[in-house]
Coordinates of C-alpha atoms and ligand atoms in Angstrom, one line a residue:
M1 CA -8.2 11.0 -51.3
F2 CA -7.5 12.5 -48.0
R3 CA -6.7 11.5 -44.4
V4 CA -8.5 12.4 -41.2
L5 CA -7.3 12.2 -37.6
H6 CA -10.4 11.2 -35.6
L7 CA -10.2 12.2 -31.9
A8 CA -12.8 11.7 -29.2
D9 CA -13.0 11.7 -25.4
L10 CA -9.6 13.2 -24.7
H11 CA -11.2 14.4 -21.4
L12 CA -8.5 17.1 -21.0
G13 CA -8.3 18.3 -17.4
H14 CA -9.4 15.0 -15.8
R15 CA -7.7 14.3 -12.5
P16 CA -7.2 10.6 -11.9
D17 CA -7.8 9.1 -8.5
L18 CA -4.1 8.6 -7.7
P19 CA -1.9 9.8 -4.8
A20 CA 0.1 13.0 -5.2
P21 CA 2.5 13.7 -6.9
L22 CA 1.6 10.9 -9.4
Q23 CA -1.9 12.5 -9.8
E24 CA -0.3 15.7 -11.1
E25 CA 2.0 13.8 -13.4
V26 CA -0.7 11.6 -15.0
C27 CA -2.9 14.7 -15.4
R28 CA -0.1 16.5 -17.1
E29 CA 0.4 13.6 -19.4
R30 CA -3.3 13.4 -20.3
N31 CA -3.3 17.2 -21.1
G32 CA -0.3 16.6 -23.3
V33 CA -2.3 14.2 -25.4
L34 CA -3.7 17.0 -27.5
K35 CA -0.2 18.3 -28.3
A36 CA 0.8 14.8 -29.3
A37 CA -2.3 14.6 -31.6
V38 CA -1.4 17.9 -33.2
D39 CA 2.2 16.8 -33.7
L40 CA 1.0 13.6 -35.3
A41 CA -1.4 15.5 -37.6
L42 CA 1.4 17.9 -38.6
D43 CA 3.8 15.1 -39.4
P44 CA 4.1 15.3 -43.2
R45 CA 4.4 11.5 -43.4
Q46 CA 0.9 11.1 -42.1
E47 CA -0.6 13.4 -44.8
I48 CA -3.5 14.4 -42.5
S49 CA -5.8 17.1 -43.9
M50 CA -8.5 17.2 -41.2
V51 CA -8.9 16.6 -37.5
L52 CA -12.3 15.7 -36.2
I53 CA -13.1 16.0 -32.5
A54 CA -16.2 13.9 -31.7
G55 CA -17.0 15.3 -28.2
D56 CA -15.6 15.3 -24.6
L57 CA -12.4 17.1 -25.7
F58 CA -12.6 18.4 -22.1
D59 CA -13.6 16.6 -18.9
H60 CA -15.8 19.5 -17.9
H61 CA -17.8 22.2 -19.6
Q62 CA -15.7 24.9 -17.7
P63 CA -12.1 23.8 -17.8
E64 CA -9.4 25.8 -16.1
A65 CA -8.3 28.9 -18.1
P66 CA -4.6 27.8 -18.8
L67 CA -5.9 24.6 -20.2
V68 CA -8.3 26.4 -22.5
E69 CA -5.5 28.7 -23.7
E70 CA -3.3 25.8 -24.4
T71 CA -6.0 23.9 -26.3
I72 CA -6.8 26.9 -28.5
R73 CA -3.1 27.4 -29.2
E74 CA -2.7 23.7 -30.2
L75 CA -5.8 23.6 -32.4
G76 CA -4.6 27.0 -33.9
R77 CA -1.4 25.3 -35.0
L78 CA -3.4 22.9 -37.1
E79 CA -5.5 25.7 -38.8
A80 CA -2.3 27.7 -39.4
A81 CA -0.8 24.7 -41.2
G82 CA -4.0 24.4 -43.4
I83 CA -5.4 21.3 -41.5
R84 CA -9.1 21.8 -40.9
V85 CA -10.4 21.3 -37.4
V86 CA -14.0 20.3 -36.5
T87 CA -15.0 20.4 -32.9
V88 CA -18.3 18.8 -31.6
P89 CA -19.1 19.3 -27.9
G90 CA -19.8 16.2 -25.9
N91 CA -21.7 15.5 -22.7
H92 CA -18.8 16.2 -20.3
D93 CA -18.0 19.5 -22.1
E94 CA -21.7 20.2 -22.9
I95 CA -22.5 23.4 -24.6
T96 CA -25.8 23.8 -22.8
Y97 CA -24.5 26.0 -19.9
N98 CA -24.0 29.8 -20.3
D99 CA -20.5 29.5 -18.9
A100 CA -19.6 26.5 -21.2
V101 CA -16.2 26.9 -22.7
Y102 CA -17.7 26.6 -26.2
R103 CA -20.0 29.6 -25.6
R104 CA -17.4 31.8 -24.0
E105 CA -14.7 31.0 -26.6
A106 CA -16.9 30.5 -29.6
R107 CA -15.5 33.5 -31.4
R108 CA -11.9 32.6 -31.3
W109 CA -12.3 28.8 -31.4
P110 CA -10.0 27.5 -34.2
G111 CA -11.7 25.9 -37.2
L112 CA -15.3 24.9 -37.2
L113 CA -17.2 24.7 -33.9
V114 CA -20.5 22.8 -34.2
T115 CA -23.4 24.4 -32.3
E116 CA -26.5 23.2 -34.2
P117 CA -28.7 21.4 -31.7
M118 CA -30.1 18.8 -34.1
P119 CA -28.4 16.8 -36.9
A120 CA -27.7 19.2 -39.7
K121 CA -25.3 19.9 -42.7
V122 CA -22.9 22.2 -40.9
A123 CA -20.4 22.9 -43.7
T124 CA -18.8 21.9 -47.0
L125 CA -15.1 22.2 -46.9
N126 CA -12.7 22.0 -49.7
I127 CA -10.1 19.3 -48.8
N128 CA -7.3 19.0 -51.4
G129 CA -9.8 19.9 -54.1
D130 CA -12.4 17.4 -52.9
A131 CA -15.8 18.6 -51.5
C132 CA -16.2 17.3 -48.0
H133 CA -19.7 17.7 -46.5
L134 CA -20.1 17.6 -42.8
V135 CA -23.1 16.5 -40.8
A136 CA -23.1 17.0 -37.0
M137 CA -24.8 18.3 -34.0
A138 CA -24.1 19.6 -30.5
Y139 CA -26.4 18.2 -27.9
T140 CA -27.9 21.2 -26.1
G141 CA -30.1 20.6 -23.1
G142 CA -33.6 22.0 -23.5
V143 CA -33.1 22.7 -27.2
S144 CA -32.1 19.3 -28.7
R145 CA -35.3 17.3 -29.2
V146 CA -34.4 13.8 -28.1
D147 CA -37.2 11.4 -27.2
G148 CA -35.8 8.0 -28.2
P149 CA -33.0 7.3 -30.6
L150 CA -32.4 10.1 -33.2
K151 CA -33.6 9.0 -36.7
D152 CA -33.8 12.2 -38.7
F153 CA -30.4 12.6 -40.4
P154 CA -29.8 14.7 -43.6
P155 CA -28.9 12.4 -46.5
A156 CA -25.4 12.3 -47.9
E157 CA -24.6 14.6 -50.8
G158 CA -24.5 13.0 -54.3
S159 CA -20.9 14.2 -55.0
G160 CA -17.8 14.5 -52.8
V161 CA -17.4 12.8 -49.4
T162 CA -20.0 13.2 -46.6
L163 CA -18.7 12.8 -43.0
A164 CA -20.9 12.7 -39.9
V165 CA -19.7 13.5 -36.4
F166 CA -21.7 12.7 -33.3
H167 CA -21.1 12.2 -29.6
G168 CA -23.6 9.6 -28.7
S169 CA -24.5 6.0 -28.3
L170 CA -25.3 3.9 -31.4
D171 CA -28.3 1.6 -30.9
W172 CA -27.8 1.7 -27.2
D173 CA -29.6 3.8 -24.6
G174 CA -26.7 4.9 -22.4
G175 CA -28.9 6.7 -19.9
E176 CA -29.8 10.3 -19.2
R177 CA -26.5 11.9 -20.3
S178 CA -26.2 10.0 -23.6
L179 CA -27.4 10.9 -27.0
P180 CA -29.0 7.7 -28.6
L181 CA -28.4 7.3 -32.3
D182 CA -30.5 5.0 -34.6
G183 CA -28.1 2.8 -36.6
E184 CA -30.6 2.0 -39.3
A185 CA -31.4 5.6 -39.9
L186 CA -27.7 6.4 -40.0
A187 CA -27.1 3.6 -42.5
A188 CA -29.9 5.0 -44.7
A189 CA -28.4 8.4 -44.7
G190 CA -25.5 7.0 -46.7
Y191 CA -22.5 8.8 -45.1
D192 CA -19.0 7.8 -46.1
Y193 CA -17.8 7.8 -42.5
I194 CA -19.4 8.3 -39.1
A195 CA -17.0 9.7 -36.5
L196 CA -18.3 8.8 -33.1
G197 CA -17.4 9.7 -29.5
H198 CA -18.8 8.6 -26.1
I199 CA -17.7 4.9 -26.0
H200 CA -14.2 5.0 -24.5
R201 CA -13.1 1.6 -25.5
G202 CA -13.5 2.4 -29.2
G203 CA -14.9 0.1 -31.9
Q204 CA -16.1 -0.1 -35.5
K205 CA -19.3 -1.1 -37.2
H206 CA -20.5 -1.3 -40.8
L207 CA -23.8 0.6 -41.3
G208 CA -24.9 -0.1 -44.8
R209 CA -22.2 1.4 -47.0
S210 CA -21.0 3.5 -44.1
Q211 CA -18.2 2.9 -41.7
A212 CA -19.1 4.0 -38.2
C213 CA -16.2 4.2 -35.7
Y214 CA -15.7 5.1 -32.1
A215 CA -12.2 6.5 -31.8
G216 CA -12.1 5.7 -28.1
M217 CA -10.2 7.4 -25.4
V218 CA -6.5 7.4 -26.1
A219 CA -5.1 7.9 -22.6
G220 CA -7.0 6.1 -19.8
R221 CA -8.7 7.7 -16.8
S222 CA -8.8 4.8 -14.4
F223 CA -8.4 1.0 -14.1
A224 CA -12.1 0.7 -15.1
D225 CA -11.6 3.1 -18.1
P226 CA -8.1 2.2 -19.3
G227 CA -8.1 3.9 -22.7
T228 CA -7.1 2.5 -26.1
G229 CA -3.5 3.6 -26.3
S230 CA -3.9 4.3 -30.0
W231 CA -4.8 7.0 -32.6
T232 CA -7.6 6.6 -35.2
I233 CA -6.7 7.7 -38.7
V234 CA -9.2 7.4 -41.6
T235 CA -8.5 7.4 -45.3
L236 CA -11.4 8.7 -47.4
G237 CA -12.0 9.1 -51.1
D238 CA -12.2 6.2 -53.6
G239 CA -14.0 3.2 -52.1
P240 CA -15.0 2.6 -48.5
A241 CA -13.4 4.5 -45.6
R242 CA -10.2 2.8 -44.3
V243 CA -9.6 3.0 -40.6
E244 CA -6.2 2.5 -39.1
Q245 CA -5.0 2.4 -35.5
V246 CA -1.6 3.9 -34.8
P247 CA 0.0 3.3 -31.4
A248 CA 0.2 6.3 -29.0
Q249 CA 2.8 7.0 -26.4
V250 CA 0.7 7.0 -23.2
T251 CA 1.2 5.3 -19.8
P252 CA -1.1 2.3 -19.9
W253 CA -3.5 1.4 -17.0
R254 CA -3.4 -2.3 -16.7
V255 CA -5.4 -4.7 -14.6
V256 CA -4.2 -8.3 -14.0
E257 CA -5.8 -11.0 -11.9
V258 CA -3.6 -13.4 -9.9
D259 CA -5.3 -16.5 -8.6
V260 CA -3.8 -17.4 -5.2
T261 CA -5.5 -20.8 -4.8
A262 CA -2.5 -22.9 -6.0
F263 CA 0.1 -21.1 -3.8
H264 CA 1.2 -22.7 -0.5
E265 CA 3.7 -20.0 0.6
P266 CA 3.6 -16.2 0.6
E267 CA 6.8 -16.2 -1.3
E268 CA 5.2 -18.0 -4.2
L269 CA 2.5 -15.4 -4.4
E270 CA 5.0 -12.5 -4.2
A271 CA 6.9 -14.1 -7.1
A272 CA 3.7 -14.4 -9.2
I273 CA 2.8 -10.8 -8.6
R274 CA 6.3 -9.6 -9.4
E275 CA 6.1 -11.6 -12.7
S276 CA 2.9 -9.9 -13.6
L277 CA 4.1 -6.3 -13.3
D278 CA 4.7 -4.1 -16.3
P279 CA 7.4 -1.5 -15.3
G280 CA 6.0 1.3 -17.5
A281 CA 2.3 0.9 -16.4
L282 CA -0.1 2.0 -13.8
M283 CA -1.1 -1.4 -12.4
Q284 CA -3.9 -2.9 -10.4
V285 CA -3.3 -6.5 -9.3
R286 CA -6.4 -8.3 -8.2
L287 CA -5.9 -11.3 -6.0
V288 CA -8.6 -13.8 -6.4
G289 CA -9.3 -17.4 -5.3
T290 CA -8.8 -18.9 -1.8
I291 CA -5.8 -18.1 0.3
A292 CA -4.2 -20.7 2.5
F293 CA -1.9 -18.3 4.4
E294 CA -2.1 -14.8 5.9
L295 CA -2.1 -12.1 3.3
A296 CA 0.2 -9.2 4.2
L297 CA -0.7 -6.6 1.6
E298 CA 1.3 -3.8 3.2
G299 CA 4.6 -5.8 3.0
L300 CA 3.9 -6.8 -0.6
Q301 CA 3.1 -3.2 -1.5
A302 CA 6.3 -2.0 0.1
R303 CA 8.5 -4.5 -1.7
L304 CA 6.8 -4.4 -5.1
G305 CA 5.4 -0.9 -5.4
H306 CA 8.5 0.6 -7.0
L307 CA 8.6 -2.0 -9.8
C308 CA 6.0 -0.2 -11.9
S309 CA 4.6 3.4 -12.2
Y310 CA 1.9 2.7 -9.7
L311 CA 0.7 -0.5 -7.9
E312 CA -2.7 -1.0 -6.4
L313 CA -3.2 -4.4 -4.8
V314 CA -6.8 -5.5 -4.4
N315 CA -7.7 -8.3 -2.1
D316 CA -10.7 -10.1 -3.7
T317 CA -9.7 -13.5 -2.2
E318 CA -12.1 -15.6 -0.3
G319 CA -9.9 -16.0 2.7
W320 CA -11.1 -16.4 6.3
A321 CA -10.5 -13.6 8.8
P322 CA -10.4 -14.6 12.5
E323 CA -13.9 -13.1 13.2
V324 CA -15.3 -15.0 10.2
L325 CA -13.8 -18.2 11.6
E326 CA -15.4 -17.4 15.0
S327 CA -18.8 -17.1 13.5
L328 CA -18.4 -20.2 11.4
A329 CA -17.3 -22.2 14.5
A330 CA -20.6 -21.2 16.1
E331 CA -22.7 -22.7 13.2
P332 CA -24.8 -25.8 14.0
T333 CA -23.6 -27.3 10.7
I334 CA -21.0 -29.8 9.5
R335 CA -18.9 -26.8 8.5
G336 CA -19.2 -25.5 12.1
L337 CA -18.3 -28.9 13.5
F338 CA -15.3 -29.0 11.1
V339 CA -14.1 -25.6 12.2
R340 CA -14.5 -26.5 15.9
R341 CA -12.5 -29.7 15.5
L342 CA -9.7 -28.2 13.4
R343 CA -9.4 -25.3 15.9
A344 CA -9.1 -27.8 18.7
K345 CA -6.4 -29.7 16.7
L346 CA -4.7 -26.3 16.1
A347 CA -4.6 -25.5 19.8
G348 CA -3.1 -28.9 20.6
A349 CA -0.6 -28.9 17.7
A350 CA 2.9 -30.2 18.6
G351 CA 5.0 -27.4 17.1
P352 CA 4.8 -24.9 14.3
G353 CA 5.1 -27.5 11.5
E354 CA 2.0 -29.3 12.6
A355 CA 0.1 -26.1 13.3
E356 CA 0.8 -24.9 9.8
L357 CA -0.5 -28.2 8.4
V358 CA -3.7 -28.0 10.4
R359 CA -4.2 -24.4 9.4
R360 CA -4.0 -25.3 5.7
A361 CA -6.3 -28.3 6.2
L362 CA -8.8 -25.9 7.8
F363 CA -8.7 -23.5 4.8
R364 CA -8.8 -26.2 2.2
G365 CA -11.6 -28.0 4.0
L366 CA -13.6 -24.8 4.3
L367 CA -13.1 -24.3 0.5
A368 CA -14.5 -27.8 -0.1
L369 CA -17.4 -27.3 2.2
K370 CA -18.2 -23.8 0.8
G371 CA -21.9 -23.2 0.3
G372 CA -23.1 -26.6 1.7
G373 CA -22.6 -26.0 5.4
R374 CA -25.8 -24.1 6.2
S375 CA -28.1 -26.7 4.8
C376 CA -26.6 -29.6 6.8
R377 CA -28.1 -29.1 10.2
L378 CA -27.0 -31.6 12.8
Ligands
MN1 MN1 -16.4 10.7 -22.7

């Protein structure tokens, strides 16, 4: 029995689309994820014997020199402690280019660096007395022969444990820069565990007697690619592979939606947004629905922005800006007639109380008439 820390898609060196100095801070945290992974693997309680890196360790094939040095130093700590490291290049840190980090640093790369351009048995390692056979490939432009999903995988060995490591998309054609893998062919190969990279949200799938698993990206890159916030540890040996997720200490990227339709006052909306904020997170709050009052995002941002690590307010409401109202009023439709009448009422309102009432009636009425206006010509 032995335990493996399965990493993928760390995207070291990625700069998030955030304002300075937060960008620098989040970038530093992301680059620190490798050190955190190494510390976890070195923790004797975890009993980790091997670290698999299933592609996109770096965000770019030519990362900055200090980051490369730091990475080699960190992976070197694992090898020095007797933990085997296996690195498979991905599509962001593709080995194809002459100046690719994996070509320039191949000689001093700690552990086993996979360079075979097609699925192959790359090594048999002795892990705590067990034979561990490794099948992997490094997609290499112009050399890897990929026309449709890969089907030709070397079969698992009869004795010991066989692990496969691929950076690709299982039964899914992810476009030009993805390596498609045929699930049936992988199942037929009979591996004990298939360590995958490329799908950042992670996930597991049984393929015959094999367990296939995307480790996912631990620390997120953006609100659209928020990361898993967890490590993937696999126990191999007797019986099927057992996959475990262990929480990681990373700043979460969180998206919440606030429906503004039910609110009558700006203060109610502000309280709802306040309620939704997670102090430790990078947050995007998307406002949806129909708004019955003027939305002052700058003020909300100024009053609420300090309540979490970062706040991005996105206005996806279907409100009505003055120029939109102007064009609606010109329509030869019931909706146009409605807008003209309510605007006349608004102009003749006796005091701010009545004006507010008419304005709300205008917005609510427009919501009720939405979509039907243009077909009701008068
Ligand atoms: Mn990736």
